[in-house]
Amino acid sequence: SKKMALNHFLEQFNINTPDLVFRIGDQGQPNGNDHEFLKGPGGFSSGNIDAQSLFPVPVFDREGRILRSIHATREALQQITHI
């Protein structure tokens, strides 16, 4: 699972705070296959979100429009590489 992969990554790089790791998926809604993986800061959705929670957050373009699918992933990666 993605959560197991994240835990392995955290262990390998000795990261104690998973919220510091950028995570993106398309099924962030409750019962979605990415929900647990995307919970908390660092979780972004390129698709569905949990309307009852602050996280995951959608990906926005520079004009404030919500992006989806590969467009969201591409924009998010471009934004974090320019930080």
XYZ file of N, CA and C in Angstrom:
249
model
N 0.834 -1.189 0.000
C 0.000 0.000 0.000
C 0.879 1.253 0.000
N 0.278 2.379 -0.345
C 1.017 3.643 -0.348
C 1.435 4.037 1.058
N 0.592 3.749 2.031
C 0.923 4.062 3.427
C 2.141 3.252 3.869
N 2.196 1.989 3.481
C 3.357 1.156 3.812
C 4.610 1.686 3.118
N 4.474 2.109 1.881
C 5.614 2.663 1.144
C 6.099 3.950 1.813
N 5.162 4.783 2.254
C 5.536 6.008 2.961
C 6.278 5.675 4.248
N 5.778 4.721 5.009
C 6.448 4.326 6.250
C 7.849 3.797 5.981
N 8.013 3.040 4.916
C 9.340 2.532 4.542
C 10.266 3.703 4.188
N 9.759 4.644 3.414
C 10.532 5.832 3.038
C 10.971 6.596 4.279
N 10.036 6.821 5.199
C 10.340 7.548 6.429
C 11.431 6.848 7.224
N 11.329 5.543 7.294
C 12.325 4.762 8.031
C 13.693 4.837 7.356
N 13.722 4.694 6.043
C 14.983 4.706 5.300
C 15.718 6.036 5.429
N 14.972 7.120 5.472
C 15.583 8.446 5.534
C 15.531 9.057 6.929
N 15.154 8.237 7.907
C 15.125 8.657 9.306
C 14.324 9.948 9.503
N 13.130 9.966 8.906
C 12.227 11.108 9.030
C 11.164 10.736 10.057
N 11.052 11.539 11.100
C 10.110 11.250 12.182
C 8.749 11.926 12.005
N 8.657 12.849 11.070
C 7.419 13.608 10.873
C 6.919 13.411 9.447
N 5.971 12.503 9.232
C 5.491 12.245 7.878
C 4.842 13.460 7.218
N 4.368 14.424 8.022
C 3.746 15.615 7.451
C 4.735 16.475 6.672
N 6.033 16.219 6.844
C 7.051 16.973 6.114
C 7.259 16.436 4.699
N 6.648 15.304 4.389
C 6.833 14.659 3.090
C 5.657 15.002 2.176
N 5.964 15.521 0.988
C 4.949 15.808 -0.018
C 4.330 14.502 -0.500
N 2.979 14.452 -0.461
C 2.260 13.259 -0.905
C 1.102 13.706 -1.789
N 0.908 12.990 -2.894
C -0.203 13.327 -3.789
C -0.887 12.052 -4.246
N -2.198 12.112 -4.338
C -3.005 10.993 -4.812
C -4.333 11.535 -5.313
N -5.152 10.668 -5.875
C -6.401 11.148 -6.469
C -7.660 10.721 -5.723
N -7.516 9.933 -4.676
C -8.695 9.434 -3.954
C -8.603 9.781 -2.473
N -8.608 11.091 -2.177
C -8.456 11.548 -0.798
C -9.736 11.583 0.010
N -10.857 11.253 -0.606
C -12.145 11.271 0.101
C -12.213 10.113 1.094
N -13.103 10.215 2.109
C -13.279 9.099 3.042
C -13.554 7.807 2.273
N -12.934 6.745 2.696
C -13.008 5.425 2.059
C -12.290 5.354 0.716
N -11.644 6.437 0.296
C -10.833 6.399 -0.916
C -9.528 5.671 -0.635
N -8.948 5.084 -1.659
C -7.734 4.298 -1.432
C -6.526 5.150 -1.023
N -6.602 6.478 -1.150
C -5.504 7.356 -0.742
C -5.803 8.128 0.546
N -6.978 7.935 1.127
C -7.406 8.764 2.259
C -6.394 8.768 3.398
N -6.012 7.624 3.899
C -5.061 7.559 5.022
C -3.693 8.089 4.619
N -3.273 7.815 3.408
C -1.979 8.241 2.871
C -1.888 9.765 2.786
N -3.006 10.421 2.489
C -3.007 11.861 2.256
C -3.418 12.690 3.461
N -3.796 12.045 4.565
C -4.212 12.791 5.749
C -3.060 13.620 6.295
N -3.359 14.849 6.672
C -2.378 15.710 7.315
C -1.645 16.612 6.344
N -0.935 17.605 6.894
C -0.149 18.505 6.044
C 0.805 17.691 5.173
N 0.986 18.133 3.976
C 1.817 17.394 3.029
C 0.984 16.549 2.093
N -0.318 16.391 2.385
C -1.205 15.592 1.552
C -1.982 16.458 0.576
N -1.841 16.168 -0.701
C -2.521 16.910 -1.762
C -3.289 15.932 -2.628
N -4.430 16.393 -3.142
C -5.239 15.535 -3.993
C -5.308 16.073 -5.413
N -5.139 15.172 -6.360
C -5.312 15.508 -7.768
C -6.690 15.058 -8.238
N -7.544 14.734 -7.278
C -8.892 14.261 -7.591
C -9.834 14.602 -6.467
N -10.340 13.591 -5.791
C -11.332 13.773 -4.733
C -10.686 14.137 -3.401
N -11.422 14.935 -2.618
C -10.933 15.348 -1.300
C -11.948 14.974 -0.231
N -11.564 15.170 1.012
C -12.451 14.963 2.151
C -13.015 16.318 2.542
N -14.262 16.575 2.216
C -14.886 17.876 2.468
C -15.017 18.184 3.958
N -14.898 17.185 4.820
C -15.026 17.379 6.257
C -13.681 17.599 6.945
N -12.608 17.655 6.179
C -11.274 17.763 6.755
C -10.468 18.828 6.009
N -9.439 19.333 6.662
C -8.548 20.291 6.003
C -7.610 19.616 5.007
N -7.405 18.316 5.191
C -6.443 17.589 4.358
C -7.072 16.318 3.809
N -6.742 15.921 2.615
C -5.789 16.558 1.721
C -6.378 17.809 1.085
N -5.507 18.651 0.618
C -5.950 19.859 -0.058
C -5.862 19.653 -1.561
N -6.720 20.333 -2.303
C -6.607 20.241 -3.755
C -5.391 21.026 -4.246
N -5.026 20.808 -5.475
C -3.924 21.545 -6.098
C -4.547 22.673 -6.921
N -4.034 23.877 -6.714
C -4.534 25.050 -7.425
C -3.499 25.534 -8.436
N -3.986 26.105 -9.532
C -3.059 26.757 -10.449
C -2.830 28.186 -9.970
N -2.046 28.930 -10.686
C -1.688 30.285 -10.268
C -2.877 31.254 -10.286
N -3.945 30.898 -10.989
C -5.157 31.726 -11.019
C -6.178 31.282 -9.971
N -5.850 30.282 -9.169
C -6.727 29.825 -8.105
C -7.737 28.766 -8.508
N -7.601 28.208 -9.694
C -8.501 27.149 -10.150
C -7.991 25.796 -9.649
N -8.920 24.939 -9.265
C -8.553 23.593 -8.828
C -8.184 22.759 -10.049
N -7.026 22.119 -9.953
C -6.559 21.248 -11.026
C -6.817 19.798 -10.662
N -6.945 18.960 -11.654
C -7.181 17.535 -11.444
C -6.260 16.718 -12.332
N -6.140 15.454 -11.991
C -5.429 14.461 -12.789
C -3.958 14.849 -12.968
N -3.411 14.531 -14.106
C -1.995 14.776 -14.375
C -1.664 16.260 -14.326
N -2.642 17.118 -14.628
C -2.414 18.560 -14.588
C -2.107 19.009 -13.163
N -2.815 18.443 -12.191
C -2.572 18.765 -10.786
C -1.207 18.258 -10.347
N -0.889 17.043 -10.727
C 0.407 16.473 -10.346
C 1.549 17.286 -10.934
N 1.449 17.622 -12.194
C 2.498 18.408 -12.862
C 2.664 19.768 -12.190
N 1.562 20.464 -11.939
C 1.625 21.790 -11.316
C 2.209 21.704 -9.903
N 1.782 20.721 -9.128
C 2.298 20.568 -7.764
C 3.799 20.327 -7.778
N 4.258 19.465 -8.653
C 5.696 19.187 -8.740
C 6.473 20.414 -9.198
N 5.909 21.167 -10.126
C 6.583 22.395 -10.568
C 6.666 23.400 -9.433
N 5.594 23.515 -8.650
C 5.594 24.476 -7.556
C 6.585 24.102 -6.455
N 6.654 22.823 -6.100
C 7.570 22.462 -5.007
C 9.032 22.480 -5.451
N 9.296 22.355 -6.735
C 10.690 22.427 -7.183
C 11.174 23.856 -7.291
N 10.272 24.837 -7.178
C 10.646 26.245 -7.216
C 10.654 26.897 -5.851
N 10.550 26.093 -4.807
C 10.563 26.648 -3.443
C 11.990 26.893 -3.017
